[in-house]
Amino acid sequence: MKQMRELRTYVSGVAAAPILIMLLNETVLITFLGFASSLSFVFTISMIIFYIVSFGRGWFDRIKGKDKQLLVKTTLVNLPILPAGVSLITMRNVSDFIPLLFAYIFFGVIACIYQIIVGGRVSALHRITFFFLGYILALIAYTGSLAGQQAGQGFSLLRAFDNLSGVASVFSLIGDPIPLPLAGYVRFAMMLAIPAITFSSLAAQLRQTEVRDSPTSEPRLVTSLRPAVALLTVSSVITMFPVLLLARMVAEHFPFLATILPTLFVALVVISVVLISE
Amino acid sequence: MLVRQSCFGKKATNVKQTWSKILHRSNAYQILLFVVAIAGVVVLLSYFPEPRPLFPAPLPDSLVLINATIISPSDRVIRLYPAARVNVSFHAVVGGEISEHGLQVITDTRGLAQIGLYGGKYVVKTADWTPQSITIDGDSILSIRRFEIEDSPKIRINATSKDWVISPADRMKFSYVNEFGKTILLSGITFQGRAIESIRCKSAEDLDNSKKCSTTVEIQPREEWSEIFENPYGGSIAWNSARRLTGVTLHLSFVEADVMPTQRIEG
């Protein structure tokens, strides 16, 4: 694998650390194994694995016509929803739906991690989006598993989303977040992940530009501009310091705006300065 | 002079080249930049203020006053005691499943306690009493009453001889049918005030299994409970006396819980 020879792959691995901590822990794995006896869970996982194998071996390419390929792919991925959805709508039975949702969340996180670490042709925006999505899905998987086990259920979807509302406190949403035992480790991993994902995204953008110009070329541009990318990473961290100062000022009077307002303001100022100077 | 200048020029070029090498190729330089970035983020995350919602989280919408009492016969008079210092835990029923961990409160010396709960179905577990299902819908008074009853079992004697005398080795089968229409709890068996154990609990292999020998047994409505005991007299007794055997008492209890809505006093 070409990617394994590149530094950005390992840096991206560091970026995925907080997501991996939330996904690969005892709590989530107990829930995962707990659902192993559920038919909808097994069916969903079988379909996802079949999709991955088919994709990897190029079986979809044997189907003539892009529309037909898309139809088959969509059917494979969405087929497990059908029986669980019918059971949910007709009998209001969520017991099939929750394992199915958990399987989608679990594999959704794995897909995001794959795109963050080895995703070959993703841009900076894509990489950051995958990081954010992976983080949110992993948080749902972890919180839902933890709350579910505390309540004697397999997975508590309501409590998982309730915990997410803590993130949305900027919009004054009232949530009832539960304390997460791994929060300290995730916070520590985030300290490494933020510069790592910045570096990784910038490198991904460079690589994408390089691939667009010459699809089969070796990643020379990324390698030669690596110090510049590292310097830009430091610059991005330095840019966040005015955000910190503003956030501390705002938090004294409007703590619900401490996250979003300073960030948007500084981003606006930086973009304006760049646009004017250009 | 010219020589000196060229020498200086050469040196400057060398320095430039070295710096260029450091800045463009040195892994140490890149690692240093990365460490600086990480240190910056550590400072940022350490000092970044925690966002708080505009409004504080609301308290659970229903205030429940718990009144736990024990109703017990004493000298043929029914007496009512407050259930003091007992744990009352509320386990939410979500999707037909009872949560393992509940909200817990301890009653005071008057058997009273107060708790805030969200509306919904709960299973109330009070100490080792039989659990009760309740529905909370707004402010309420929850009355939990434990009725303690003493009753005699039906006795069958399994004699080992035809002597019409019951020897200490003979065994007796005590049985009891729950006629109360609700689950009752058998918490002990006494003979003339002394606790007695079934032969099952006395056998060596069952001693390890404390669950099997638990004296607390739940008896469902219309269900018959039975257990075999050694002759509680401890000596030989005449058959006629045994037929009129008195003093064996089953200590039973059942629990009733009801919720009455109250009006919250505003002001």
Coordinates of C-alpha atoms in Angstrom, one line a residue:
Chain A
M1 CA 0.0 0.0 0.0
K2 CA 1.4 3.3 -1.1
Q3 CA -0.2 5.2 1.7
M4 CA 1.6 3.2 4.4
R5 CA 4.9 4.7 3.2
E6 CA 3.7 8.3 3.9
L7 CA 3.9 10.2 7.1
R8 CA 0.5 11.8 6.7
T9 CA -1.1 8.3 7.0
Y10 CA 0.4 8.0 10.5
V11 CA -0.5 11.5 11.4
S12 CA -4.1 10.8 10.3
G13 CA -4.0 7.7 12.5
V14 CA -3.3 10.0 15.5
A15 CA -6.3 12.2 14.4
A16 CA -8.5 9.1 14.6
A17 CA -7.4 8.3 18.2
P18 CA -10.3 10.0 20.0
I19 CA -12.8 8.2 17.8
L20 CA -11.1 4.9 18.3
I21 CA -11.1 5.4 22.1
M22 CA -14.9 5.9 22.0
L23 CA -15.5 3.0 19.6
L24 CA -13.1 0.2 20.7
N25 CA -13.8 0.0 24.4
E26 CA -15.4 -2.6 26.7
T27 CA -18.7 -0.8 26.9
V28 CA -19.3 -0.6 23.1
L29 CA -18.0 -4.1 22.6
I30 CA -20.3 -5.6 25.2
T31 CA -23.3 -3.9 23.4
F32 CA -22.0 -5.2 20.1
L33 CA -21.8 -8.8 21.4
G34 CA -25.1 -8.3 23.2
F35 CA -26.8 -7.7 19.8
A36 CA -25.1 -10.7 18.2
S37 CA -28.2 -12.8 18.9
S38 CA -30.5 -10.2 17.2
L39 CA -31.5 -11.3 13.7
S40 CA -31.7 -7.7 12.4
F41 CA -28.2 -7.0 13.7
V42 CA -26.7 -10.1 12.1
F43 CA -28.6 -9.4 8.8
T44 CA -27.4 -5.8 8.7
I45 CA -23.8 -6.8 9.4
S46 CA -23.9 -9.5 6.8
M47 CA -25.2 -7.1 4.2
I48 CA -22.5 -4.5 5.1
I49 CA -19.7 -7.1 4.9
F50 CA -21.1 -8.4 1.7
Y51 CA -21.2 -4.9 0.3
I52 CA -17.5 -4.3 1.4
V53 CA -16.4 -7.6 -0.1
S54 CA -18.3 -7.0 -3.4
F55 CA -16.8 -3.5 -3.5
G56 CA -13.3 -4.7 -2.8
R57 CA -13.4 -7.5 -5.4
G58 CA -15.0 -5.3 -8.0
W59 CA -18.2 -7.4 -8.3
F60 CA -20.3 -4.3 -8.8
D61 CA -18.2 -3.4 -11.8
R62 CA -19.5 -6.5 -13.6
I63 CA -23.0 -5.1 -13.6
K64 CA -23.5 -3.2 -16.8
G65 CA -24.7 0.4 -16.5
K66 CA -24.0 2.9 -13.7
D67 CA -27.7 3.2 -12.8
K68 CA -28.0 -0.6 -12.2
Q69 CA -24.8 -0.6 -10.1
L70 CA -26.1 2.2 -8.0
L71 CA -29.5 0.4 -7.6
V72 CA -27.8 -2.8 -6.4
K73 CA -25.5 -0.9 -4.0
T74 CA -28.3 1.1 -2.5
T75 CA -30.5 -2.0 -2.2
L76 CA -27.7 -3.9 -0.4
V77 CA -27.1 -1.1 2.1
N78 CA -30.7 -0.3 2.8
L79 CA -32.2 -3.8 2.6
P80 CA -31.9 -4.4 6.4
I81 CA -34.0 -1.4 7.2
L82 CA -37.0 -2.9 5.5
P83 CA -38.1 -5.7 7.9
A84 CA -37.1 -3.6 11.0
G85 CA -38.9 -0.6 9.6
V86 CA -42.1 -2.5 8.9
S87 CA -42.0 -4.0 12.5
L88 CA -41.5 -0.4 13.8
I89 CA -44.3 1.1 11.9
T90 CA -46.9 -1.6 12.2
M91 CA -46.3 -2.9 15.7
R92 CA -44.3 0.0 17.2
N93 CA -41.7 -2.6 18.0
V94 CA -38.2 -1.0 18.4
S95 CA -36.4 -4.1 19.4
D96 CA -35.4 -4.9 15.8
F97 CA -34.7 -1.3 14.9
I98 CA -32.2 -0.4 17.6
P99 CA -29.7 -3.3 16.8
L100 CA -29.9 -2.3 13.2
L101 CA -29.2 1.4 14.0
F102 CA -26.3 0.4 16.2
A103 CA -24.8 -1.7 13.4
Y104 CA -25.1 1.2 11.0
I105 CA -23.5 3.6 13.6
F106 CA -20.7 1.1 14.3
F107 CA -19.8 0.6 10.6
G108 CA -20.4 4.3 9.9
V109 CA -17.6 5.1 12.4
I110 CA -15.3 2.5 10.9
A111 CA -16.0 3.9 7.4
C112 CA -15.2 7.4 8.7
I113 CA -11.9 6.2 10.3
Y114 CA -11.0 4.5 7.0
Q115 CA -11.6 7.8 5.2
I116 CA -9.6 9.8 7.8
I117 CA -6.6 7.5 7.7
V118 CA -6.3 6.0 4.3
G119 CA -9.0 7.8 2.2
G120 CA -6.9 8.4 -0.9
R121 CA -8.8 11.1 -2.8
V122 CA -10.5 13.1 -0.1
S123 CA -10.1 16.9 0.1
A124 CA -9.4 18.9 3.3
L125 CA -13.1 19.6 3.8
H126 CA -14.0 15.9 3.3
R127 CA -11.4 14.8 5.8
I128 CA -12.6 17.3 8.4
T129 CA -16.2 16.3 7.7
F130 CA -15.4 12.6 8.2
F131 CA -13.6 13.5 11.4
F132 CA -16.6 15.4 12.7
L133 CA -19.1 12.7 11.6
G134 CA -16.9 9.9 13.0
Y135 CA -16.6 11.7 16.3
I136 CA -20.4 12.3 16.6
L137 CA -21.3 8.7 15.6
A138 CA -18.7 7.3 18.0
L139 CA -20.0 9.5 20.8
I140 CA -23.6 8.2 20.0
A141 CA -22.3 4.6 20.0
Y142 CA -20.4 5.0 23.3
T143 CA -23.0 7.1 25.2
G144 CA -25.9 4.9 24.0
S145 CA -24.0 1.7 25.1
L146 CA -23.1 3.2 28.4
A147 CA -26.6 4.5 29.2
G148 CA -28.2 1.3 27.9
Q149 CA -26.1 -0.9 30.1
Q150 CA -26.8 1.4 33.1
A151 CA -30.5 1.1 32.4
G152 CA -30.4 -2.6 31.8
Q153 CA -31.1 -2.3 28.1
G154 CA -28.7 -3.0 25.2
F155 CA -28.5 0.5 23.8
S156 CA -30.3 3.7 24.8
L157 CA -30.8 5.8 21.8
L158 CA -32.7 8.5 23.6
R159 CA -29.9 9.0 26.2
A160 CA -27.3 9.0 23.4
F161 CA -29.1 11.9 21.6
D162 CA -29.7 13.6 24.9
N163 CA -26.0 13.6 25.5
L164 CA -25.4 15.1 22.1
S165 CA -27.6 18.0 23.1
G166 CA -24.8 19.0 25.4
V167 CA -22.8 19.9 22.3
A168 CA -25.8 21.9 21.1
S169 CA -25.8 24.0 24.3
V170 CA -24.8 26.9 22.1
F171 CA -28.3 26.9 20.9
S172 CA -29.6 26.9 24.5
L173 CA -30.9 23.4 24.1
I174 CA -31.3 21.8 27.5
G175 CA -29.8 18.3 27.7
D176 CA -29.2 15.9 30.5
P177 CA -25.7 14.6 29.6
I178 CA -24.3 11.6 31.5
P179 CA -20.7 11.6 32.7
L180 CA -18.5 9.5 30.4
P181 CA -15.7 7.5 32.1
L182 CA -13.5 7.8 29.0
A183 CA -13.9 11.6 28.7
G184 CA -10.5 12.3 30.1
Y185 CA -8.8 10.0 27.6
V186 CA -10.8 11.5 24.7
R187 CA -9.9 15.0 25.8
F188 CA -6.2 14.0 25.9
A189 CA -6.4 12.3 22.5
M190 CA -8.1 15.5 21.1
M191 CA -5.0 17.5 22.1
L192 CA -3.1 15.4 19.7
A193 CA -5.9 14.9 17.2
I194 CA -6.5 18.6 16.5
P195 CA -3.1 19.4 15.0
A196 CA -3.0 16.0 13.4
I197 CA -6.3 16.4 11.6
T198 CA -5.2 20.0 10.5
F199 CA -2.0 18.5 9.1
S200 CA -3.7 15.6 7.5
S201 CA -6.4 17.8 5.9
L202 CA -3.9 20.2 4.4
A203 CA -1.8 17.2 3.1
A204 CA -5.0 15.6 1.7
Q205 CA -5.8 18.9 -0.2
L206 CA -2.3 19.0 -1.6
R207 CA -2.5 15.3 -2.6
Q208 CA -5.9 15.8 -4.2
T209 CA -4.5 18.7 -6.3
E210 CA -1.5 16.6 -7.3
V211 CA -3.7 13.6 -8.2
R212 CA -6.0 15.9 -10.3
D213 CA -2.9 17.0 -12.4
S214 CA -1.4 13.6 -12.7
P215 CA -3.4 10.6 -11.3
T216 CA -0.6 8.0 -11.3
S217 CA 2.2 10.2 -9.9
E218 CA 4.0 9.5 -6.6
P219 CA 3.1 12.0 -3.8
R220 CA 6.1 14.3 -4.4
L221 CA 4.2 17.6 -3.8
V222 CA 3.0 16.5 -0.4
T223 CA 6.5 15.3 0.6
S224 CA 8.3 18.4 -0.6
L225 CA 5.7 20.8 1.0
R226 CA 5.5 18.9 4.3
P227 CA 7.4 21.5 6.3
A228 CA 5.0 24.2 4.9
V229 CA 2.1 22.0 5.9
A230 CA 3.5 21.6 9.4
L231 CA 4.1 25.4 9.5
L232 CA 0.4 26.0 8.5
T233 CA -0.7 23.6 11.2
V234 CA 1.2 25.7 13.8
S235 CA -0.4 28.8 12.2
S236 CA -3.9 27.4 12.6
V237 CA -3.2 26.7 16.3
I238 CA -1.9 30.2 16.7
T239 CA -5.0 31.6 15.0
M240 CA -7.1 29.8 17.7
F241 CA -5.5 31.8 20.5
P242 CA -7.6 35.0 19.7
V243 CA -10.6 32.6 19.8
L244 CA -9.5 31.5 23.3
L245 CA -9.2 35.1 24.5
L246 CA -12.6 36.1 23.1
A247 CA -14.2 32.9 24.4
R248 CA -13.1 33.7 27.9
M249 CA -14.4 37.2 27.6
V250 CA -17.7 36.0 26.2
A251 CA -18.1 33.2 28.7
E252 CA -18.3 35.7 31.6
H253 CA -21.6 37.1 30.4
F254 CA -22.9 34.7 27.7
P255 CA -21.5 31.2 28.5
F256 CA -23.9 29.6 26.0
L257 CA -22.1 31.6 23.2
A258 CA -18.6 30.8 24.3
T259 CA -17.9 28.2 21.6
I260 CA -19.5 29.4 18.4
L261 CA -19.4 33.2 18.6
P262 CA -15.6 33.8 19.1
T263 CA -14.8 31.1 16.5
L264 CA -17.1 32.6 13.8
F265 CA -15.8 36.1 14.6
V266 CA -12.1 35.2 14.3
A267 CA -12.7 33.1 11.2
L268 CA -14.5 36.1 9.6
V269 CA -11.7 38.5 10.5
V270 CA -9.0 36.1 9.1
I271 CA -10.9 35.5 5.9
S272 CA -11.5 39.2 5.5
V273 CA -7.8 40.0 6.0
V274 CA -6.8 37.3 3.5
L275 CA -9.3 38.5 0.9
I276 CA -8.3 42.2 1.3
S277 CA -4.6 41.4 1.2
E278 CA -5.0 39.4 -1.9
Chain B
M1 CA 39.4 43.0 0.3
L2 CA 37.9 41.2 -2.6
V3 CA 39.0 37.9 -1.1
R4 CA 37.5 38.8 2.3
Q5 CA 34.2 39.7 0.6
S6 CA 34.0 36.5 -1.4
C7 CA 34.8 34.6 1.8
F8 CA 31.9 36.3 3.6
G9 CA 29.6 35.7 0.6
K10 CA 30.5 32.0 0.7
K11 CA 29.8 31.8 4.4
A12 CA 26.5 33.5 4.0
T13 CA 25.5 31.2 1.2
N14 CA 26.5 28.2 3.3
V15 CA 24.3 29.5 6.2
K16 CA 21.4 30.0 3.8
Q17 CA 21.8 26.6 2.4
T18 CA 22.0 25.0 5.8
W19 CA 18.8 26.8 6.9
S20 CA 17.1 25.9 3.7
K21 CA 18.1 22.3 4.3
I22 CA 16.8 22.5 7.9
L23 CA 13.5 24.1 6.9
H24 CA 12.8 21.9 4.0
R25 CA 14.1 18.5 4.7
S26 CA 14.8 18.2 8.4
N27 CA 12.5 15.9 10.2
A28 CA 13.5 17.4 13.5
Y29 CA 12.2 20.8 12.3
Q30 CA 8.8 19.2 11.3
I31 CA 8.6 17.3 14.6
L32 CA 9.4 20.6 16.5
L33 CA 6.5 22.3 14.6
F34 CA 4.2 19.5 15.4
V35 CA 5.2 19.6 19.1
V36 CA 4.6 23.4 19.2
A37 CA 1.2 22.8 17.6
I38 CA 0.3 20.1 20.2
A39 CA 1.5 22.4 23.1
G40 CA -0.7 25.2 21.7
V41 CA -3.7 22.9 21.6
V42 CA -3.0 21.7 25.1
V43 CA -3.1 25.3 26.3
L44 CA -6.2 26.1 24.3
L45 CA -8.2 23.1 25.6
S46 CA -7.0 23.6 29.1
Y47 CA -8.2 27.2 29.3
F48 CA -11.2 27.0 27.0
P49 CA -14.3 27.8 28.9
E50 CA -17.1 25.2 29.2
P51 CA -20.2 26.3 27.3
R52 CA -23.3 26.2 29.4
P53 CA -26.9 26.3 28.2
L54 CA -28.8 29.5 28.6
F55 CA -31.4 28.0 30.9
P56 CA -30.6 25.5 33.6
A57 CA -31.8 21.9 33.2
P58 CA -35.3 21.6 34.7
L59 CA -35.9 19.4 37.7
P60 CA -38.0 16.3 37.2
D61 CA -41.6 17.4 36.6
S62 CA -43.2 15.3 39.4
L63 CA -42.7 15.6 43.1
V64 CA -43.5 12.4 44.9
L65 CA -44.0 12.1 48.6
I66 CA -43.5 8.6 49.9
N67 CA -45.2 7.3 52.9
A68 CA -44.0 3.8 53.9
T69 CA -45.8 1.9 56.7
I70 CA -45.8 -1.5 58.2
I71 CA -49.0 -3.1 59.4
S72 CA -48.3 -5.9 61.8
P73 CA -50.4 -8.0 64.2
S74 CA -49.2 -7.9 67.7
D75 CA -51.1 -9.5 70.6
R76 CA -54.2 -9.9 68.4
V77 CA -54.2 -6.1 67.8
I78 CA -53.3 -4.6 64.4
R79 CA -50.5 -2.1 64.8
L80 CA -49.2 0.4 62.4
Y81 CA -45.6 1.4 62.3
P82 CA -43.7 3.9 60.1
A83 CA -41.1 2.0 57.9
A84 CA -38.1 4.1 59.1
R85 CA -34.8 4.2 57.3
V86 CA -35.7 1.9 54.5
N87 CA -34.4 2.2 50.9
V88 CA -37.0 2.9 48.3
S89 CA -35.8 2.7 44.7
F90 CA -37.6 3.6 41.6
H91 CA -36.7 1.7 38.4
A92 CA -38.0 3.1 35.2
V93 CA -39.9 0.8 32.9
V94 CA -38.8 1.7 29.3
G95 CA -40.0 -0.4 26.4
G96 CA -41.3 -3.1 28.7
E97 CA -37.8 -3.5 30.4
I98 CA -37.1 -2.5 33.9
S99 CA -33.9 -0.5 34.4
E100 CA -31.3 -2.1 36.5
H101 CA -30.3 1.0 38.3
G102 CA -32.9 3.1 40.0
L103 CA -33.3 6.4 41.8
Q104 CA -32.9 5.7 45.4
V105 CA -34.3 7.5 48.5
I106 CA -34.2 6.6 52.2
T107 CA -37.3 7.2 54.4
D108 CA -36.9 9.2 57.6
T109 CA -37.9 8.0 61.1
R110 CA -41.6 8.8 60.2
G111 CA -41.4 6.6 57.1
L112 CA -41.6 9.6 54.9
A113 CA -39.4 10.6 51.9
Q114 CA -39.6 12.9 48.9
I115 CA -38.2 12.4 45.4
G116 CA -38.5 14.2 42.1
L117 CA -39.3 11.9 39.2
Y118 CA -40.2 12.3 35.5
G119 CA -43.7 11.1 34.6
G120 CA -43.8 7.4 33.6
K121 CA -44.0 3.8 34.7
Y122 CA -41.8 2.6 37.5
V123 CA -41.2 -0.5 39.6
V124 CA -40.8 0.4 43.2
K125 CA -38.5 -1.7 45.3
T126 CA -38.7 -1.1 49.0
A127 CA -36.0 -2.9 51.0
D128 CA -36.7 -6.6 50.6
W129 CA -40.4 -6.1 50.1
T130 CA -42.2 -7.4 47.0
P131 CA -41.7 -4.9 44.1
Q132 CA -44.7 -2.9 43.0
S133 CA -45.6 -1.3 39.7
I134 CA -46.8 2.3 39.7
T135 CA -47.4 5.1 37.3
I136 CA -46.3 8.6 38.1
D137 CA -48.2 11.4 36.4
G138 CA -47.6 14.7 38.1
D139 CA -47.2 15.5 41.8
S140 CA -48.3 12.5 43.9
I141 CA -48.4 10.8 47.3
L142 CA -47.1 7.2 47.1
S143 CA -48.4 5.1 50.0
I144 CA -46.5 1.8 50.4
R145 CA -48.0 -0.5 53.0
R146 CA -46.4 -3.8 54.1
F147 CA -48.9 -6.2 55.8
E148 CA -47.2 -8.7 58.0
I149 CA -49.1 -11.8 58.7
E150 CA -48.5 -14.9 60.8
D151 CA -50.2 -18.1 59.7
S152 CA -49.9 -21.8 60.3
P153 CA -49.0 -24.2 57.5
K154 CA -50.7 -27.5 56.6
I155 CA -48.6 -30.3 58.1
R156 CA -48.0 -33.8 56.8
I157 CA -46.0 -36.3 58.7
N158 CA -43.7 -38.7 56.9
A159 CA -43.3 -41.4 59.6
T160 CA -40.4 -43.8 59.4
S161 CA -42.1 -46.4 61.7
K162 CA -45.5 -47.8 62.4
D163 CA -45.2 -47.1 66.1
W164 CA -47.7 -44.3 66.2
V165 CA -44.9 -42.3 67.9
I166 CA -43.1 -39.7 66.0
S167 CA -39.4 -40.0 66.5
P168 CA -36.8 -37.2 66.2
A169 CA -35.7 -38.6 62.8
D170 CA -39.2 -38.3 61.3
R171 CA -39.8 -35.6 58.8
M172 CA -42.7 -33.3 58.4
K173 CA -43.9 -31.6 55.2
F174 CA -45.2 -28.0 55.8
S175 CA -47.3 -26.6 52.9
Y176 CA -49.1 -23.4 52.4
V177 CA -51.4 -22.1 49.6
N178 CA -51.4 -18.4 48.9
E179 CA -55.1 -17.3 49.1
F180 CA -54.4 -13.6 49.2
G181 CA -54.8 -12.9 45.5
K182 CA -51.4 -11.1 45.4
T183 CA -47.8 -12.1 45.7
I184 CA -46.8 -12.8 49.3
L185 CA -43.3 -13.1 50.8
L186 CA -42.4 -15.9 53.2
S187 CA -39.6 -14.4 55.3
G188 CA -39.3 -17.1 58.0
I189 CA -40.6 -20.2 59.7
T190 CA -40.5 -20.4 63.5
F191 CA -41.5 -23.1 66.0
Q192 CA -42.4 -21.7 69.4
G193 CA -40.5 -18.6 68.5
R194 CA -37.4 -20.4 67.4
A195 CA -36.4 -20.2 63.7
I196 CA -36.3 -23.6 61.9
E197 CA -34.5 -24.6 58.7
S198 CA -35.7 -27.1 56.1
I199 CA -33.7 -30.3 55.7
R200 CA -32.6 -29.0 52.2
C201 CA -30.6 -26.3 53.9
K202 CA -29.0 -28.7 56.4
S203 CA -27.6 -31.1 53.8
A204 CA -23.9 -30.4 53.2
E205 CA -24.0 -30.0 49.5
D206 CA -26.7 -27.3 49.6
L207 CA -24.9 -25.3 52.3
D208 CA -22.8 -23.8 49.5
N209 CA -25.8 -22.7 47.6
S210 CA -27.1 -19.9 49.8
K211 CA -29.7 -19.0 47.2
K212 CA -31.4 -22.3 47.5
C213 CA -31.5 -22.0 51.3
S214 CA -32.7 -18.5 51.3
T215 CA -35.5 -18.2 53.9
T216 CA -37.2 -15.5 51.8
V217 CA -39.5 -17.0 49.3
E218 CA -42.0 -15.3 47.0
I219 CA -45.3 -17.2 46.7
Q220 CA -47.5 -16.2 43.8
P221 CA -51.3 -16.1 44.1
R222 CA -52.9 -19.6 44.2
E223 CA -49.4 -21.1 44.3
E224 CA -48.6 -23.8 46.9
W225 CA -45.4 -23.6 48.8
S226 CA -44.0 -26.7 50.5
E227 CA -40.9 -27.7 52.3
I228 CA -39.7 -30.7 54.4
F229 CA -38.5 -30.2 57.9
E230 CA -37.1 -32.4 60.7
N231 CA -39.3 -33.0 63.6
P232 CA -39.2 -29.6 65.3
Y233 CA -39.9 -31.0 68.8
G234 CA -36.5 -32.6 68.8
G235 CA -37.8 -35.6 70.7
S236 CA -40.4 -38.4 70.4
I237 CA -44.0 -37.3 70.5
A238 CA -47.2 -39.3 70.4
W239 CA -49.1 -39.3 67.0
N240 CA -52.1 -37.7 68.6
S241 CA -50.1 -34.8 69.9
A242 CA -48.4 -34.4 66.5
R243 CA -51.8 -34.1 64.8
R244 CA -52.5 -31.1 67.0
L245 CA -49.0 -29.7 66.5
T246 CA -49.1 -26.0 67.2
G247 CA -46.4 -23.4 67.4
V248 CA -45.3 -23.7 63.8
T249 CA -45.7 -20.2 62.3
L250 CA -45.1 -18.9 58.9
H251 CA -44.1 -15.2 58.8
L252 CA -45.7 -13.8 55.7
S253 CA -46.1 -10.4 54.2
F254 CA -47.5 -8.6 51.2
V255 CA -47.2 -5.1 49.9
E256 CA -49.7 -2.6 48.6
A257 CA -48.8 0.6 46.9
D258 CA -51.0 3.3 45.5
V259 CA -50.4 6.7 44.0
M260 CA -52.7 9.6 44.7
P261 CA -52.3 12.8 42.8
T262 CA -51.7 16.0 44.8
Q263 CA -51.9 19.6 43.9
R264 CA -48.6 21.4 44.2
I265 CA -48.8 24.5 46.3
E266 CA -47.4 27.4 44.3
G267 CA -46.1 30.4 46.1

